[in-house]
Amino acid sequence: MAIERTLSIIKPDAVAKNVIGKIVSRFEAAGLKIIAAKLVQLSQADAEQFYAVHKERPFFKDLVSFMISGPVFVQALEGEDAITKNRDLMGATDPKKAAPGTIRADFADSIDANAVHGSDAVETAKVEIAFFFPELKAR
Ligand code: RTP
Ligand code: MG
């Protein structure tokens, strides 16, 4: 299996619940290393650019307003099979459908306030990591 990098965002709902540490512990326990991290308040333009792939979707406006409703904790994670591993730890987008023991099952309230974001492919991970951590040397 390949060493990969992925972008994780702990969304405003989870930051507000004070569970950054609990979520980060799950990444660490799964062998994912944090190679960059910061707490940031996204602007509307940041959130619109970050989620640009969804701009024609009906939920886009709500997604952007939610993502700027408070600070987010952004991390670049590195490890074996990091993209899939992170998506497995996160669970399904809708917490009602997320498997027990996943981050979304344990910490998310709704499909909008769903605790975490994770890159979904090698190419998107590259773009998303460069968006938040342009200083990180590409591997
Ligand atoms: P993310 O990008 O945040 O990691 O989430 P994801 O891959 O599991 O889901 P995605 O399809 O990329 O959607 C991005 C975010 O938009 C919100 N969403 N709402 N109301 C809806 O039907 C709906 N569908 C998606 C979710 O907050 C999702 O995380
Ligand atoms: Mg997605």
mmCIF file with all atom_site columns, C-alpha atoms and ligand atoms in Angstrom:
data_model
loop_
_atom_site.group_PDB
_atom_site.id
_atom_site.type_symbol
_atom_site.label_atom_id
_atom_site.label_alt_id
_atom_site.label_comp_id
_atom_site.label_asym_id
_atom_site.label_entity_id
_atom_site.label_seq_id
_atom_site.pdbx_PDB_ins_code
_atom_site.Cartn_x
_atom_site.Cartn_y
_atom_site.Cartn_z
_atom_site.occupancy
_atom_site.B_iso_or_equiv
_atom_site.pdbx_formal_charge
_atom_site.auth_seq_id
_atom_site.auth_comp_id
_atom_site.auth_asym_id
_atom_site.auth_atom_id
_atom_site.pdbx_PDB_model_num
ATOM   1   C  CA  . MET A 1 1   ? 0.000   0.000  0.000  1.00 0.00 ? 1   MET A CA  1
ATOM   2   C  CA  . ALA A 1 2   ? 1.184   3.501  -0.820 1.00 0.00 ? 2   ALA A CA  1
ATOM   3   C  CA  . ILE A 1 3   ? 2.041   6.293  1.575  1.00 0.00 ? 3   ILE A CA  1
ATOM   4   C  CA  . GLU A 1 4   ? -0.492  9.033  0.841  1.00 0.00 ? 4   GLU A CA  1
ATOM   5   C  CA  . ARG A 1 5   ? -1.464  12.437 2.108  1.00 0.00 ? 5   ARG A CA  1
ATOM   6   C  CA  . THR A 1 6   ? -4.992  13.639 2.729  1.00 0.00 ? 6   THR A CA  1
ATOM   7   C  CA  . LEU A 1 7   ? -6.647  16.815 3.959  1.00 0.00 ? 7   LEU A CA  1
ATOM   8   C  CA  . SER A 1 8   ? -8.829  16.624 7.060  1.00 0.00 ? 8   SER A CA  1
ATOM   9   C  CA  . ILE A 1 9   ? -11.032 19.444 8.313  1.00 0.00 ? 9   ILE A CA  1
ATOM   10  C  CA  . ILE A 1 10  ? -12.654 19.310 11.723 1.00 0.00 ? 10  ILE A CA  1
ATOM   11  C  CA  . LYS A 1 11  ? -15.758 21.378 10.938 1.00 0.00 ? 11  LYS A CA  1
ATOM   12  C  CA  . PRO A 1 12  ? -17.270 24.231 13.041 1.00 0.00 ? 12  PRO A CA  1
ATOM   13  C  CA  . ASP A 1 13  ? -19.763 21.956 14.848 1.00 0.00 ? 13  ASP A CA  1
ATOM   14  C  CA  . ALA A 1 14  ? -17.034 19.652 16.197 1.00 0.00 ? 14  ALA A CA  1
ATOM   15  C  CA  . VAL A 1 15  ? -14.721 22.553 17.075 1.00 0.00 ? 15  VAL A CA  1
ATOM   16  C  CA  . ALA A 1 16  ? -17.613 24.152 19.001 1.00 0.00 ? 16  ALA A CA  1
ATOM   17  C  CA  . LYS A 1 17  ? -18.210 20.853 20.843 1.00 0.00 ? 17  LYS A CA  1
ATOM   18  C  CA  . ASN A 1 18  ? -14.581 20.877 21.997 1.00 0.00 ? 18  ASN A CA  1
ATOM   19  C  CA  . VAL A 1 19  ? -13.777 17.467 20.517 1.00 0.00 ? 19  VAL A CA  1
ATOM   20  C  CA  . ILE A 1 20  ? -10.737 18.354 18.354 1.00 0.00 ? 20  ILE A CA  1
ATOM   21  C  CA  . GLY A 1 21  ? -8.519  16.208 20.575 1.00 0.00 ? 21  GLY A CA  1
ATOM   22  C  CA  . LYS A 1 22  ? -10.869 13.223 20.540 1.00 0.00 ? 22  LYS A CA  1
ATOM   23  C  CA  . ILE A 1 23  ? -11.022 13.290 16.746 1.00 0.00 ? 23  ILE A CA  1
ATOM   24  C  CA  . VAL A 1 24  ? -7.273  13.800 16.305 1.00 0.00 ? 24  VAL A CA  1
ATOM   25  C  CA  . SER A 1 25  ? -6.652  10.820 18.647 1.00 0.00 ? 25  SER A CA  1
ATOM   26  C  CA  . ARG A 1 26  ? -8.500  8.585  16.205 1.00 0.00 ? 26  ARG A CA  1
ATOM   27  C  CA  . PHE A 1 27  ? -6.222  9.658  13.360 1.00 0.00 ? 27  PHE A CA  1
ATOM   28  C  CA  . GLU A 1 28  ? -3.178  9.019  15.531 1.00 0.00 ? 28  GLU A CA  1
ATOM   29  C  CA  . ALA A 1 29  ? -4.461  5.624  16.693 1.00 0.00 ? 29  ALA A CA  1
ATOM   30  C  CA  . ALA A 1 30  ? -4.950  4.644  13.042 1.00 0.00 ? 30  ALA A CA  1
ATOM   31  C  CA  . GLY A 1 31  ? -1.322  5.476  12.259 1.00 0.00 ? 31  GLY A CA  1
ATOM   32  C  CA  . LEU A 1 32  ? -1.960  8.754  10.430 1.00 0.00 ? 32  LEU A CA  1
ATOM   33  C  CA  . LYS A 1 33  ? 0.656   11.445 11.119 1.00 0.00 ? 33  LYS A CA  1
ATOM   34  C  CA  . ILE A 1 34  ? -0.225  15.128 11.290 1.00 0.00 ? 34  ILE A CA  1
ATOM   35  C  CA  . ILE A 1 35  ? 2.324   16.873 9.068  1.00 0.00 ? 35  ILE A CA  1
ATOM   36  C  CA  . ALA A 1 36  ? 0.640   20.313 9.154  1.00 0.00 ? 36  ALA A CA  1
ATOM   37  C  CA  . ALA A 1 37  ? -2.251  21.778 11.157 1.00 0.00 ? 37  ALA A CA  1
ATOM   38  C  CA  . LYS A 1 38  ? -3.959  25.080 11.923 1.00 0.00 ? 38  LYS A CA  1
ATOM   39  C  CA  . LEU A 1 39  ? -7.140  26.530 13.401 1.00 0.00 ? 39  LEU A CA  1
ATOM   40  C  CA  . VAL A 1 40  ? -8.654  28.983 10.912 1.00 0.00 ? 40  VAL A CA  1
ATOM   41  C  CA  . GLN A 1 41  ? -11.767 31.053 10.338 1.00 0.00 ? 41  GLN A CA  1
ATOM   42  C  CA  . LEU A 1 42  ? -12.699 30.613 6.669  1.00 0.00 ? 42  LEU A CA  1
ATOM   43  C  CA  . SER A 1 43  ? -14.035 33.576 4.712  1.00 0.00 ? 43  SER A CA  1
ATOM   44  C  CA  . GLN A 1 44  ? -17.016 33.119 2.411  1.00 0.00 ? 44  GLN A CA  1
ATOM   45  C  CA  . ALA A 1 45  ? -14.659 33.272 -0.601 1.00 0.00 ? 45  ALA A CA  1
ATOM   46  C  CA  . ASP A 1 46  ? -12.407 30.572 0.949  1.00 0.00 ? 46  ASP A CA  1
ATOM   47  C  CA  . ALA A 1 47  ? -15.340 28.224 1.559  1.00 0.00 ? 47  ALA A CA  1
ATOM   48  C  CA  . GLU A 1 48  ? -16.808 28.839 -1.911 1.00 0.00 ? 48  GLU A CA  1
ATOM   49  C  CA  . GLN A 1 49  ? -13.457 28.096 -3.521 1.00 0.00 ? 49  GLN A CA  1
ATOM   50  C  CA  . PHE A 1 50  ? -12.779 25.035 -1.369 1.00 0.00 ? 50  PHE A CA  1
ATOM   51  C  CA  . TYR A 1 51  ? -16.181 23.466 -2.149 1.00 0.00 ? 51  TYR A CA  1
ATOM   52  C  CA  . ALA A 1 52  ? -16.344 24.779 -5.757 1.00 0.00 ? 52  ALA A CA  1
ATOM   53  C  CA  . VAL A 1 53  ? -17.071 21.242 -7.095 1.00 0.00 ? 53  VAL A CA  1
ATOM   54  C  CA  . HIS A 1 54  ? -20.440 21.468 -5.346 1.00 0.00 ? 54  HIS A CA  1
ATOM   55  C  CA  . LYS A 1 55  ? -21.393 24.958 -6.552 1.00 0.00 ? 55  LYS A CA  1
ATOM   56  C  CA  . GLU A 1 56  ? -24.338 23.801 -8.674 1.00 0.00 ? 56  GLU A CA  1
ATOM   57  C  CA  . ARG A 1 57  ? -25.732 21.548 -5.919 1.00 0.00 ? 57  ARG A CA  1
ATOM   58  C  CA  . PRO A 1 58  ? -28.844 22.614 -3.975 1.00 0.00 ? 58  PRO A CA  1
ATOM   59  C  CA  . PHE A 1 59  ? -27.010 22.388 -0.646 1.00 0.00 ? 59  PHE A CA  1
ATOM   60  C  CA  . PHE A 1 60  ? -24.071 24.640 -1.695 1.00 0.00 ? 60  PHE A CA  1
ATOM   61  C  CA  . LYS A 1 61  ? -25.284 27.827 0.023  1.00 0.00 ? 61  LYS A CA  1
ATOM   62  C  CA  . ASP A 1 62  ? -26.006 26.037 3.307  1.00 0.00 ? 62  ASP A CA  1
ATOM   63  C  CA  . LEU A 1 63  ? -22.676 24.214 3.117  1.00 0.00 ? 63  LEU A CA  1
ATOM   64  C  CA  . VAL A 1 64  ? -20.753 27.481 2.683  1.00 0.00 ? 64  VAL A CA  1
ATOM   65  C  CA  . SER A 1 65  ? -22.617 29.281 5.496  1.00 0.00 ? 65  SER A CA  1
ATOM   66  C  CA  . PHE A 1 66  ? -22.044 26.335 7.801  1.00 0.00 ? 66  PHE A CA  1
ATOM   67  C  CA  . MET A 1 67  ? -18.321 26.158 7.013  1.00 0.00 ? 67  MET A CA  1
ATOM   68  C  CA  . ILE A 1 68  ? -17.867 29.856 7.903  1.00 0.00 ? 68  ILE A CA  1
ATOM   69  C  CA  . SER A 1 69  ? -20.031 29.724 11.039 1.00 0.00 ? 69  SER A CA  1
ATOM   70  C  CA  . GLY A 1 70  ? -16.973 29.285 13.271 1.00 0.00 ? 70  GLY A CA  1
ATOM   71  C  CA  . PRO A 1 71  ? -13.329 28.221 13.214 1.00 0.00 ? 71  PRO A CA  1
ATOM   72  C  CA  . VAL A 1 72  ? -12.245 24.942 11.633 1.00 0.00 ? 72  VAL A CA  1
ATOM   73  C  CA  . PHE A 1 73  ? -9.205  22.790 12.434 1.00 0.00 ? 73  PHE A CA  1
ATOM   74  C  CA  . VAL A 1 74  ? -7.395  21.842 9.237  1.00 0.00 ? 74  VAL A CA  1
ATOM   75  C  CA  . GLN A 1 75  ? -4.758  19.118 9.042  1.00 0.00 ? 75  GLN A CA  1
ATOM   76  C  CA  . ALA A 1 76  ? -2.645  17.426 6.415  1.00 0.00 ? 76  ALA A CA  1
ATOM   77  C  CA  . LEU A 1 77  ? -2.420  13.743 7.365  1.00 0.00 ? 77  LEU A CA  1
ATOM   78  C  CA  . GLU A 1 78  ? 0.145   11.294 6.036  1.00 0.00 ? 78  GLU A CA  1
ATOM   79  C  CA  . GLY A 1 79  ? 0.296   7.533  6.198  1.00 0.00 ? 79  GLY A CA  1
ATOM   80  C  CA  . GLU A 1 80  ? -0.363  4.248  4.436  1.00 0.00 ? 80  GLU A CA  1
ATOM   81  C  CA  . ASP A 1 81  ? -3.544  4.449  2.416  1.00 0.00 ? 81  ASP A CA  1
ATOM   82  C  CA  . ALA A 1 82  ? -4.315  7.758  4.180  1.00 0.00 ? 82  ALA A CA  1
ATOM   83  C  CA  . ILE A 1 83  ? -7.221  8.822  1.957  1.00 0.00 ? 83  ILE A CA  1
ATOM   84  C  CA  . THR A 1 84  ? -9.293  5.665  2.389  1.00 0.00 ? 84  THR A CA  1
ATOM   85  C  CA  . LYS A 1 85  ? -8.225  5.224  5.996  1.00 0.00 ? 85  LYS A CA  1
ATOM   86  C  CA  . ASN A 1 86  ? -9.454  8.726  6.849  1.00 0.00 ? 86  ASN A CA  1
ATOM   87  C  CA  . ARG A 1 87  ? -12.747 8.247  4.947  1.00 0.00 ? 87  ARG A CA  1
ATOM   88  C  CA  . ASP A 1 88  ? -13.281 4.953  6.849  1.00 0.00 ? 88  ASP A CA  1
ATOM   89  C  CA  . LEU A 1 89  ? -12.648 6.671  10.189 1.00 0.00 ? 89  LEU A CA  1
ATOM   90  C  CA  . MET A 1 90  ? -15.083 9.483  9.208  1.00 0.00 ? 90  MET A CA  1
ATOM   91  C  CA  . GLY A 1 91  ? -18.055 7.286  8.250  1.00 0.00 ? 91  GLY A CA  1
ATOM   92  C  CA  . ALA A 1 92  ? -20.874 8.117  5.837  1.00 0.00 ? 92  ALA A CA  1
ATOM   93  C  CA  . THR A 1 93  ? -21.714 11.748 4.958  1.00 0.00 ? 93  THR A CA  1
ATOM   94  C  CA  . ASP A 1 94  ? -25.109 11.440 6.688  1.00 0.00 ? 94  ASP A CA  1
ATOM   95  C  CA  . PRO A 1 95  ? -24.431 10.574 10.347 1.00 0.00 ? 95  PRO A CA  1
ATOM   96  C  CA  . LYS A 1 96  ? -27.694 8.606  10.462 1.00 0.00 ? 96  LYS A CA  1
ATOM   97  C  CA  . LYS A 1 97  ? -26.093 6.214  7.959  1.00 0.00 ? 97  LYS A CA  1
ATOM   98  C  CA  . ALA A 1 98  ? -22.589 6.267  9.462  1.00 0.00 ? 98  ALA A CA  1
ATOM   99  C  CA  . ALA A 1 99  ? -21.333 2.973  10.940 1.00 0.00 ? 99  ALA A CA  1
ATOM   100 C  CA  . PRO A 1 100 ? -21.113 2.791  14.746 1.00 0.00 ? 100 PRO A CA  1
ATOM   101 C  CA  . GLY A 1 101 ? -17.747 3.903  16.076 1.00 0.00 ? 101 GLY A CA  1
ATOM   102 C  CA  . THR A 1 102 ? -17.027 6.277  13.186 1.00 0.00 ? 102 THR A CA  1
ATOM   103 C  CA  . ILE A 1 103 ? -16.350 9.973  13.806 1.00 0.00 ? 103 ILE A CA  1
ATOM   104 C  CA  . ARG A 1 104 ? -19.610 11.072 12.206 1.00 0.00 ? 104 ARG A CA  1
ATOM   105 C  CA  . ALA A 1 105 ? -21.658 8.481  14.107 1.00 0.00 ? 105 ALA A CA  1
ATOM   106 C  CA  . ASP A 1 106 ? -20.134 9.653  17.373 1.00 0.00 ? 106 ASP A CA  1
ATOM   107 C  CA  . PHE A 1 107 ? -19.855 13.433 16.905 1.00 0.00 ? 107 PHE A CA  1
ATOM   108 C  CA  . ALA A 1 108 ? -22.041 14.630 13.984 1.00 0.00 ? 108 ALA A CA  1
ATOM   109 C  CA  . ASP A 1 109 ? -25.576 15.990 14.333 1.00 0.00 ? 109 ASP A CA  1
ATOM   110 C  CA  . SER A 1 110 ? -26.824 16.150 10.744 1.00 0.00 ? 110 SER A CA  1
ATOM   111 C  CA  . ILE A 1 111 ? -25.778 15.861 7.102  1.00 0.00 ? 111 ILE A CA  1
ATOM   112 C  CA  . ASP A 1 112 ? -24.855 19.563 7.214  1.00 0.00 ? 112 ASP A CA  1
ATOM   113 C  CA  . ALA A 1 113 ? -23.162 19.640 10.612 1.00 0.00 ? 113 ALA A CA  1
ATOM   114 C  CA  . ASN A 1 114 ? -21.240 16.439 10.022 1.00 0.00 ? 114 ASN A CA  1
ATOM   115 C  CA  . ALA A 1 115 ? -18.060 17.047 12.037 1.00 0.00 ? 115 ALA A CA  1
ATOM   116 C  CA  . VAL A 1 116 ? -15.343 16.342 9.472  1.00 0.00 ? 116 VAL A CA  1
ATOM   117 C  CA  . HIS A 1 117 ? -14.222 16.685 5.885  1.00 0.00 ? 117 HIS A CA  1
ATOM   118 C  CA  . GLY A 1 118 ? -11.780 14.341 4.189  1.00 0.00 ? 118 GLY A CA  1
ATOM   119 C  CA  . SER A 1 119 ? -10.279 14.381 0.692  1.00 0.00 ? 119 SER A CA  1
ATOM   120 C  CA  . ASP A 1 120 ? -11.869 11.782 -1.568 1.00 0.00 ? 120 ASP A CA  1
ATOM   121 C  CA  . ALA A 1 121 ? -9.017  10.988 -4.022 1.00 0.00 ? 121 ALA A CA  1
ATOM   122 C  CA  . VAL A 1 122 ? -5.286  11.472 -4.612 1.00 0.00 ? 122 VAL A CA  1
ATOM   123 C  CA  . GLU A 1 123 ? -5.833  14.406 -6.995 1.00 0.00 ? 123 GLU A CA  1
ATOM   124 C  CA  . THR A 1 124 ? -8.315  16.239 -4.741 1.00 0.00 ? 124 THR A CA  1
ATOM   125 C  CA  . ALA A 1 125 ? -6.023  15.657 -1.755 1.00 0.00 ? 125 ALA A CA  1
ATOM   126 C  CA  . LYS A 1 126 ? -3.184  17.407 -3.625 1.00 0.00 ? 126 LYS A CA  1
ATOM   127 C  CA  . VAL A 1 127 ? -5.347  20.406 -4.512 1.00 0.00 ? 127 VAL A CA  1
ATOM   128 C  CA  . GLU A 1 128 ? -6.885  20.647 -1.024 1.00 0.00 ? 128 GLU A CA  1
ATOM   129 C  CA  . ILE A 1 129 ? -3.541  20.397 0.796  1.00 0.00 ? 129 ILE A CA  1
ATOM   130 C  CA  . ALA A 1 130 ? -2.029  23.063 -1.488 1.00 0.00 ? 130 ALA A CA  1
ATOM   131 C  CA  . PHE A 1 131 ? -5.067  25.287 -0.793 1.00 0.00 ? 131 PHE A CA  1
ATOM   132 C  CA  . PHE A 1 132 ? -4.426  25.342 2.969  1.00 0.00 ? 132 PHE A CA  1
ATOM   133 C  CA  . PHE A 1 133 ? -0.702  24.557 3.187  1.00 0.00 ? 133 PHE A CA  1
ATOM   134 C  CA  . PRO A 1 134 ? 1.012   25.990 0.080  1.00 0.00 ? 134 PRO A CA  1
ATOM   135 C  CA  . GLU A 1 135 ? 4.328   25.923 1.987  1.00 0.00 ? 135 GLU A CA  1
ATOM   136 C  CA  . LEU A 1 136 ? 4.214   22.111 2.348  1.00 0.00 ? 136 LEU A CA  1
ATOM   137 C  CA  . LYS A 1 137 ? 6.532   20.496 -0.179 1.00 0.00 ? 137 LYS A CA  1
ATOM   138 C  CA  . ALA A 1 138 ? 4.615   18.100 -2.446 1.00 0.00 ? 138 ALA A CA  1
ATOM   139 C  CA  . ARG A 1 139 ? 5.699   14.484 -2.133 1.00 0.00 ? 139 ARG A CA  1
HETATM 140 P  P1  . RTP B 2 .   ? -16.842 16.240 2.766  1.00 0.00 ? 1   RTP B P1  1
HETATM 141 O  O1  . RTP B 2 .   ? -16.541 16.642 1.334  1.00 0.00 ? 1   RTP B O1  1
HETATM 142 O  O2  . RTP B 2 .   ? -17.242 17.404 3.625  1.00 0.00 ? 1   RTP B O2  1
HETATM 143 O  O3  . RTP B 2 .   ? -15.752 15.407 3.339  1.00 0.00 ? 1   RTP B O3  1
HETATM 144 O  O4  . RTP B 2 .   ? -18.119 15.284 2.794  1.00 0.00 ? 1   RTP B O4  1
HETATM 145 P  P2  . RTP B 2 .   ? -18.418 14.058 1.843  1.00 0.00 ? 1   RTP B P2  1
HETATM 146 O  O5  . RTP B 2 .   ? -17.300 13.849 0.855  1.00 0.00 ? 1   RTP B O5  1
HETATM 147 O  O6  . RTP B 2 .   ? -18.802 12.911 2.717  1.00 0.00 ? 1   RTP B O6  1
HETATM 148 O  O7  . RTP B 2 .   ? -19.713 14.577 1.080  1.00 0.00 ? 1   RTP B O7  1
HETATM 149 P  P3  . RTP B 2 .   ? -19.818 15.445 -0.256 1.00 0.00 ? 1   RTP B P3  1
HETATM 150 O  O8  . RTP B 2 .   ? -20.735 14.737 -1.186 1.00 0.00 ? 1   RTP B O8  1
HETATM 151 O  O9  . RTP B 2 .   ? -18.460 15.834 -0.756 1.00 0.00 ? 1   RTP B O9  1
HETATM 152 O  O10 . RTP B 2 .   ? -20.576 16.749 0.258  1.00 0.00 ? 1   RTP B O10 1
HETATM 153 C  C1  . RTP B 2 .   ? -19.891 17.801 0.890  1.00 0.00 ? 1   RTP B C1  1
HETATM 154 C  C2  . RTP B 2 .   ? -20.691 18.250 2.094  1.00 0.00 ? 1   RTP B C2  1
HETATM 155 O  O11 . RTP B 2 .   ? -21.916 18.828 1.654  1.00 0.00 ? 1   RTP B O11 1
HETATM 156 C  C3  . RTP B 2 .   ? -22.955 18.512 2.576  1.00 0.00 ? 1   RTP B C3  1
HETATM 157 N  N1  . RTP B 2 .   ? -24.020 17.781 1.892  1.00 0.00 ? 1   RTP B N1  1
HETATM 158 N  N2  . RTP B 2 .   ? -25.262 18.026 2.106  1.00 0.00 ? 1   RTP B N2  1
HETATM 159 N  N3  . RTP B 2 .   ? -28.093 17.999 2.022  1.00 0.00 ? 1   RTP B N3  1
HETATM 160 C  C4  . RTP B 2 .   ? -27.406 17.140 1.284  1.00 0.00 ? 1   RTP B C4  1
HETATM 161 O  O12 . RTP B 2 .   ? -27.932 16.329 0.567  1.00 0.00 ? 1   RTP B O12 1
HETATM 162 C  C5  . RTP B 2 .   ? -25.960 17.190 1.339  1.00 0.00 ? 1   RTP B C5  1
HETATM 163 N  N4  . RTP B 2 .   ? -25.151 16.433 0.661  1.00 0.00 ? 1   RTP B N4  1
HETATM 164 C  C6  . RTP B 2 .   ? -23.908 16.810 1.008  1.00 0.00 ? 1   RTP B C6  1
HETATM 165 C  C7  . RTP B 2 .   ? -22.380 17.635 3.656  1.00 0.00 ? 1   RTP B C7  1
HETATM 166 O  O13 . RTP B 2 .   ? -22.107 18.432 4.791  1.00 0.00 ? 1   RTP B O13 1
HETATM 167 C  C8  . RTP B 2 .   ? -21.099 17.122 3.029  1.00 0.00 ? 1   RTP B C8  1
HETATM 168 O  O14 . RTP B 2 .   ? -20.133 16.852 4.018  1.00 0.00 ? 1   RTP B O14 1
HETATM 169 MG MG  . MG  B 3 .   ? -16.512 15.409 -0.344 1.00 0.00 ? 2   MG  B MG  1
#
